[in-house]
Amino acid sequence: MGGKKSYQNTGKTFRKPKRPFEKERLDSEMKIIGEYGLKNKREVWRVQYALAKIRTAARVLLTLDEKEEARIFQGEALLRRMVRLGLLTESEKKLDYVLGLTTAKIMERRLQTKVFKLGLAKSIHHARTLIRQRHIRVGKQICNIPSFLVRLDSEKHIDFALTSPFGGGRPGRVRRRAAGKSGGGGGDEEED
């Protein structure tokens, strides 16, 4: 007969650690969470899982012969993707450099980190709030995912959204209310 039916329509995005209470790992995870303003440990594990998959792919390709077609094509594709994401520089286009990637490198490419480093937010936590509240755009597109990995060419297009009060849009609720009070009853204000 047939095999067991799977009711999962998505793959795994993270992997829990084998030992739940390892002091060094717990401390290092908390340090990463604090430094990059993450919500929970799962966000750390997700990055580590993605990194493990990338490194495994590179390790498998390195075992193949240099002239082999699969290594040439897949290796080039992997390196091109890493360069486009800004994880490797143009001078580091070798599979050996892929094995040297760290979680910190990926964390630095997150939209949340970029918004803070560009000075659009006062703190890393403020950056996350701005992104979730749809104040940040990448190019013309509003992005409300803090873990969005910013590509190298999109980096210079991170700015406040046009609809945001920070980006010259309509003023926020508090400012509108204050303007209504000082203006002495604007057109859209209702009487108490």
mmCIF file of C-alpha atoms in Angstrom:
data_model
loop_
_atom_site.group_PDB
_atom_site.id
_atom_site.type_symbol
_atom_site.label_atom_id
_atom_site.label_comp_id
_atom_site.label_asym_id
_atom_site.label_seq_id
_atom_site.Cartn_x
_atom_site.Cartn_y
_atom_site.Cartn_z
ATOM 1 C CA MET A 1 0.000 0.000 0.000
ATOM 2 C CA GLY A 2 0.946 3.655 0.012
ATOM 3 C CA GLY A 3 3.255 5.306 2.511
ATOM 4 C CA LYS A 4 2.186 7.483 5.390
ATOM 5 C CA LYS A 5 0.347 10.630 4.284
ATOM 6 C CA SER A 6 1.899 13.899 5.393
ATOM 7 C CA TYR A 7 -0.481 16.701 6.328
ATOM 8 C CA GLN A 8 2.285 19.285 6.459
ATOM 9 C CA ASN A 9 2.363 21.535 3.453
ATOM 10 C CA THR A 10 5.404 23.511 4.606
ATOM 11 C CA GLY A 11 8.949 22.511 5.446
ATOM 12 C CA LYS A 12 10.799 23.198 8.655
ATOM 13 C CA THR A 13 12.132 26.696 9.125
ATOM 14 C CA PHE A 14 14.105 26.115 12.318
ATOM 15 C CA ARG A 15 15.581 23.340 14.415
ATOM 16 C CA LYS A 16 15.514 23.223 18.201
ATOM 17 C CA PRO A 17 18.847 22.612 19.910
ATOM 18 C CA LYS A 18 19.528 19.031 20.998
ATOM 19 C CA ARG A 19 20.443 20.069 24.543
ATOM 20 C CA PRO A 20 17.909 22.551 25.917
ATOM 21 C CA PHE A 21 19.897 23.810 28.926
ATOM 22 C CA GLU A 22 23.463 24.304 27.769
ATOM 23 C CA LYS A 23 24.775 27.371 29.617
ATOM 24 C CA GLU A 24 27.182 28.639 26.925
ATOM 25 C CA ARG A 25 24.595 28.320 24.156
ATOM 26 C CA LEU A 26 21.850 29.979 26.228
ATOM 27 C CA ASP A 27 24.161 32.897 27.012
ATOM 28 C CA SER A 28 25.272 33.323 23.409
ATOM 29 C CA GLU A 29 21.640 33.231 22.189
ATOM 30 C CA MET A 30 20.618 35.886 24.714
ATOM 31 C CA LYS A 31 23.532 38.056 23.589
ATOM 32 C CA ILE A 32 22.394 37.778 19.946
ATOM 33 C CA ILE A 33 18.766 38.529 20.903
ATOM 34 C CA GLY A 34 19.833 41.628 22.820
ATOM 35 C CA GLU A 35 22.237 42.878 20.172
ATOM 36 C CA TYR A 36 19.850 42.542 17.216
ATOM 37 C CA GLY A 37 16.535 43.171 19.043
ATOM 38 C CA LEU A 38 14.953 39.807 18.269
ATOM 39 C CA LYS A 39 11.592 38.647 19.598
ATOM 40 C CA ASN A 40 12.482 35.109 20.657
ATOM 41 C CA LYS A 41 14.990 32.279 20.386
ATOM 42 C CA ARG A 42 13.176 30.861 17.365
ATOM 43 C CA GLU A 43 14.429 33.801 15.300
ATOM 44 C CA VAL A 44 18.006 32.839 16.215
ATOM 45 C CA TRP A 45 17.389 29.163 15.445
ATOM 46 C CA ARG A 46 15.816 30.058 12.106
ATOM 47 C CA VAL A 47 18.944 31.931 10.998
ATOM 48 C CA GLN A 48 21.189 29.112 12.260
ATOM 49 C CA TYR A 49 19.098 26.541 10.355
ATOM 50 C CA ALA A 50 19.246 28.549 7.116
ATOM 51 C CA LEU A 51 22.995 28.993 7.558
ATOM 52 C CA ALA A 52 23.450 25.264 8.215
ATOM 53 C CA LYS A 53 21.604 24.451 4.957
ATOM 54 C CA ILE A 54 23.767 26.893 2.972
ATOM 55 C CA ARG A 55 26.973 25.515 4.472
ATOM 56 C CA THR A 56 25.870 21.913 3.868
ATOM 57 C CA ALA A 57 25.209 22.726 0.205
ATOM 58 C CA ALA A 58 28.671 24.295 -0.072
ATOM 59 C CA ARG A 59 30.299 21.317 1.671
ATOM 60 C CA VAL A 60 28.611 18.848 -0.707
ATOM 61 C CA LEU A 61 29.734 20.898 -3.729
ATOM 62 C CA LEU A 62 33.314 21.020 -2.421
ATOM 63 C CA THR A 63 33.447 17.204 -2.376
ATOM 64 C CA LEU A 64 32.744 17.114 -6.124
ATOM 65 C CA ASP A 65 35.479 17.419 -8.758
ATOM 66 C CA GLU A 66 36.250 21.007 -9.816
ATOM 67 C CA LYS A 67 35.497 20.295 -13.473
ATOM 68 C CA GLU A 68 32.141 18.653 -12.746
ATOM 69 C CA GLU A 69 29.126 20.398 -14.291
ATOM 70 C CA ALA A 70 26.964 20.262 -11.137
ATOM 71 C CA ARG A 71 29.682 21.915 -9.045
ATOM 72 C CA ILE A 72 30.253 24.677 -11.592
ATOM 73 C CA PHE A 73 26.582 25.567 -12.082
ATOM 74 C CA GLN A 74 25.292 25.073 -8.524
ATOM 75 C CA GLY A 75 28.430 26.595 -7.016
ATOM 76 C CA GLU A 76 28.117 29.712 -9.184
ATOM 77 C CA ALA A 77 24.411 30.009 -8.335
ATOM 78 C CA LEU A 78 25.101 29.717 -4.591
ATOM 79 C CA LEU A 79 27.904 32.282 -4.708
ATOM 80 C CA ARG A 80 25.827 34.668 -6.829
ATOM 81 C CA ARG A 81 23.010 34.465 -4.267
ATOM 82 C CA MET A 82 25.414 35.113 -1.365
ATOM 83 C CA VAL A 83 26.944 38.139 -3.129
ATOM 84 C CA ARG A 84 23.521 39.550 -4.023
ATOM 85 C CA LEU A 85 22.445 39.310 -0.372
ATOM 86 C CA GLY A 86 25.674 41.018 0.676
ATOM 87 C CA LEU A 87 26.908 38.034 2.717
ATOM 88 C CA LEU A 88 30.049 37.751 0.592
ATOM 89 C CA THR A 89 32.000 40.464 -1.257
ATOM 90 C CA GLU A 90 32.911 40.245 -4.939
ATOM 91 C CA SER A 91 36.493 39.291 -3.986
ATOM 92 C CA GLU A 92 35.263 36.361 -1.857
ATOM 93 C CA LYS A 93 33.589 34.399 -4.654
ATOM 94 C CA LYS A 94 34.847 30.969 -3.536
ATOM 95 C CA LEU A 95 32.960 28.108 -1.893
ATOM 96 C CA ASP A 96 35.494 28.098 0.977
ATOM 97 C CA TYR A 97 34.246 31.536 2.047
ATOM 98 C CA VAL A 98 30.662 30.214 2.245
ATOM 99 C CA LEU A 99 31.798 27.832 4.992
ATOM 100 C CA GLY A 100 33.117 30.839 6.935
ATOM 101 C CA LEU A 101 29.714 32.569 7.124
ATOM 102 C CA THR A 102 28.388 33.312 10.626
ATOM 103 C CA THR A 103 24.969 34.119 12.095
ATOM 104 C CA ALA A 104 26.200 37.662 12.816
ATOM 105 C CA LYS A 105 26.773 38.241 9.076
ATOM 106 C CA ILE A 106 23.165 37.275 8.299
ATOM 107 C CA MET A 107 21.815 39.304 11.251
ATOM 108 C CA GLU A 108 23.607 42.379 9.874
ATOM 109 C CA ARG A 109 21.647 42.042 6.613
ATOM 110 C CA ARG A 110 18.212 42.099 8.302
ATOM 111 C CA LEU A 111 15.970 45.091 7.594
ATOM 112 C CA GLN A 112 15.645 45.769 11.335
ATOM 113 C CA THR A 113 19.424 46.125 11.732
ATOM 114 C CA LYS A 114 19.738 48.221 8.564
ATOM 115 C CA VAL A 115 17.008 50.678 9.667
ATOM 116 C CA PHE A 116 18.805 51.189 12.989
ATOM 117 C CA LYS A 117 22.281 51.489 11.412
ATOM 118 C CA LEU A 118 21.006 54.027 8.856
ATOM 119 C CA GLY A 119 19.779 56.209 11.716
ATOM 120 C CA LEU A 120 16.068 56.037 10.849
ATOM 121 C CA ALA A 121 15.321 54.648 14.342
ATOM 122 C CA LYS A 122 16.525 55.641 17.812
ATOM 123 C CA SER A 123 17.194 52.042 18.907
ATOM 124 C CA ILE A 124 17.122 48.516 17.500
ATOM 125 C CA HIS A 125 13.755 47.949 19.228
ATOM 126 C CA HIS A 126 12.379 51.200 17.792
ATOM 127 C CA ALA A 127 13.463 49.967 14.347
ATOM 128 C CA ARG A 128 11.397 46.794 14.773
ATOM 129 C CA THR A 129 8.340 48.816 15.840
ATOM 130 C CA LEU A 130 8.672 51.205 12.868
ATOM 131 C CA ILE A 131 8.867 48.272 10.460
ATOM 132 C CA ARG A 132 5.871 46.459 11.973
ATOM 133 C CA GLN A 133 3.799 49.671 11.909
ATOM 134 C CA ARG A 134 4.478 50.075 8.168
ATOM 135 C CA HIS A 135 6.623 53.210 8.360
ATOM 136 C CA ILE A 136 9.516 51.749 6.337
ATOM 137 C CA ARG A 137 9.761 51.072 2.620
ATOM 138 C CA VAL A 138 12.404 49.349 0.530
ATOM 139 C CA GLY A 139 12.297 50.987 -2.887
ATOM 140 C CA LYS A 140 8.615 51.669 -3.610
ATOM 141 C CA GLN A 141 7.365 48.729 -1.535
ATOM 142 C CA ILE A 142 6.376 49.018 2.138
ATOM 143 C CA CYS A 143 7.984 46.150 4.033
ATOM 144 C CA ASN A 144 6.669 45.162 7.462
ATOM 145 C CA ILE A 145 8.859 42.121 8.071
ATOM 146 C CA PRO A 146 11.802 42.863 10.413
ATOM 147 C CA SER A 147 13.670 39.716 9.318
ATOM 148 C CA PHE A 148 13.594 40.709 5.610
ATOM 149 C CA LEU A 149 17.093 40.182 4.203
ATOM 150 C CA VAL A 150 18.103 43.348 2.374
ATOM 151 C CA ARG A 151 19.891 42.845 -0.928
ATOM 152 C CA LEU A 152 22.983 44.839 -1.749
ATOM 153 C CA ASP A 153 21.276 46.936 -4.450
ATOM 154 C CA SER A 154 18.167 47.613 -2.288
ATOM 155 C CA GLU A 155 20.235 48.918 0.633
ATOM 156 C CA LYS A 156 20.320 52.531 -0.600
ATOM 157 C CA HIS A 157 16.550 52.569 -1.148
ATOM 158 C CA ILE A 158 15.530 52.026 2.508
ATOM 159 C CA ASP A 159 13.499 55.028 3.633
ATOM 160 C CA PHE A 160 10.322 56.103 5.406
ATOM 161 C CA ALA A 161 7.087 55.216 3.594
ATOM 162 C CA LEU A 162 5.339 58.005 1.690
ATOM 163 C CA THR A 163 2.146 57.442 3.705
ATOM 164 C CA SER A 164 4.044 57.602 7.013
ATOM 165 C CA PRO A 165 4.013 60.779 9.136
ATOM 166 C CA PHE A 166 7.823 60.463 9.265
ATOM 167 C CA GLY A 167 8.045 60.443 5.464
ATOM 168 C CA GLY A 168 5.927 63.524 4.797
ATOM 169 C CA GLY A 169 2.557 61.747 4.867
ATOM 170 C CA ARG A 170 -0.585 62.684 6.796
ATOM 171 C CA PRO A 171 0.195 63.652 10.432
ATOM 172 C CA GLY A 172 -0.430 61.042 13.136
ATOM 173 C CA ARG A 173 -3.417 60.844 15.483
ATOM 174 C CA VAL A 174 -1.892 62.909 18.306
ATOM 175 C CA ARG A 175 -0.646 65.690 16.017
ATOM 176 C CA ARG A 176 -4.006 65.865 14.203
ATOM 177 C CA ARG A 177 -5.795 66.139 17.524
ATOM 178 C CA ALA A 178 -3.447 68.862 18.772
ATOM 179 C CA ALA A 179 -3.862 70.779 15.502
ATOM 180 C CA GLY A 180 -7.658 70.485 15.840
ATOM 181 C CA LYS A 181 -7.598 71.919 19.351
ATOM 182 C CA SER A 182 -5.255 74.813 18.557
ATOM 183 C CA GLY A 183 -6.984 75.548 15.232
ATOM 184 C CA GLY A 184 -10.344 75.925 16.969
ATOM 185 C CA GLY A 185 -12.429 73.203 15.346
ATOM 186 C CA GLY A 186 -11.180 71.968 11.997
ATOM 187 C CA GLY A 187 -13.457 70.563 9.307
ATOM 188 C CA ASP A 188 -13.050 66.873 10.169
ATOM 189 C CA GLU A 189 -13.235 67.216 13.984
ATOM 190 C CA GLU A 190 -16.493 66.200 15.684
ATOM 191 C CA GLU A 191 -17.872 68.044 18.727
ATOM 192 C CA ASP A 192 -18.090 66.341 22.156
#
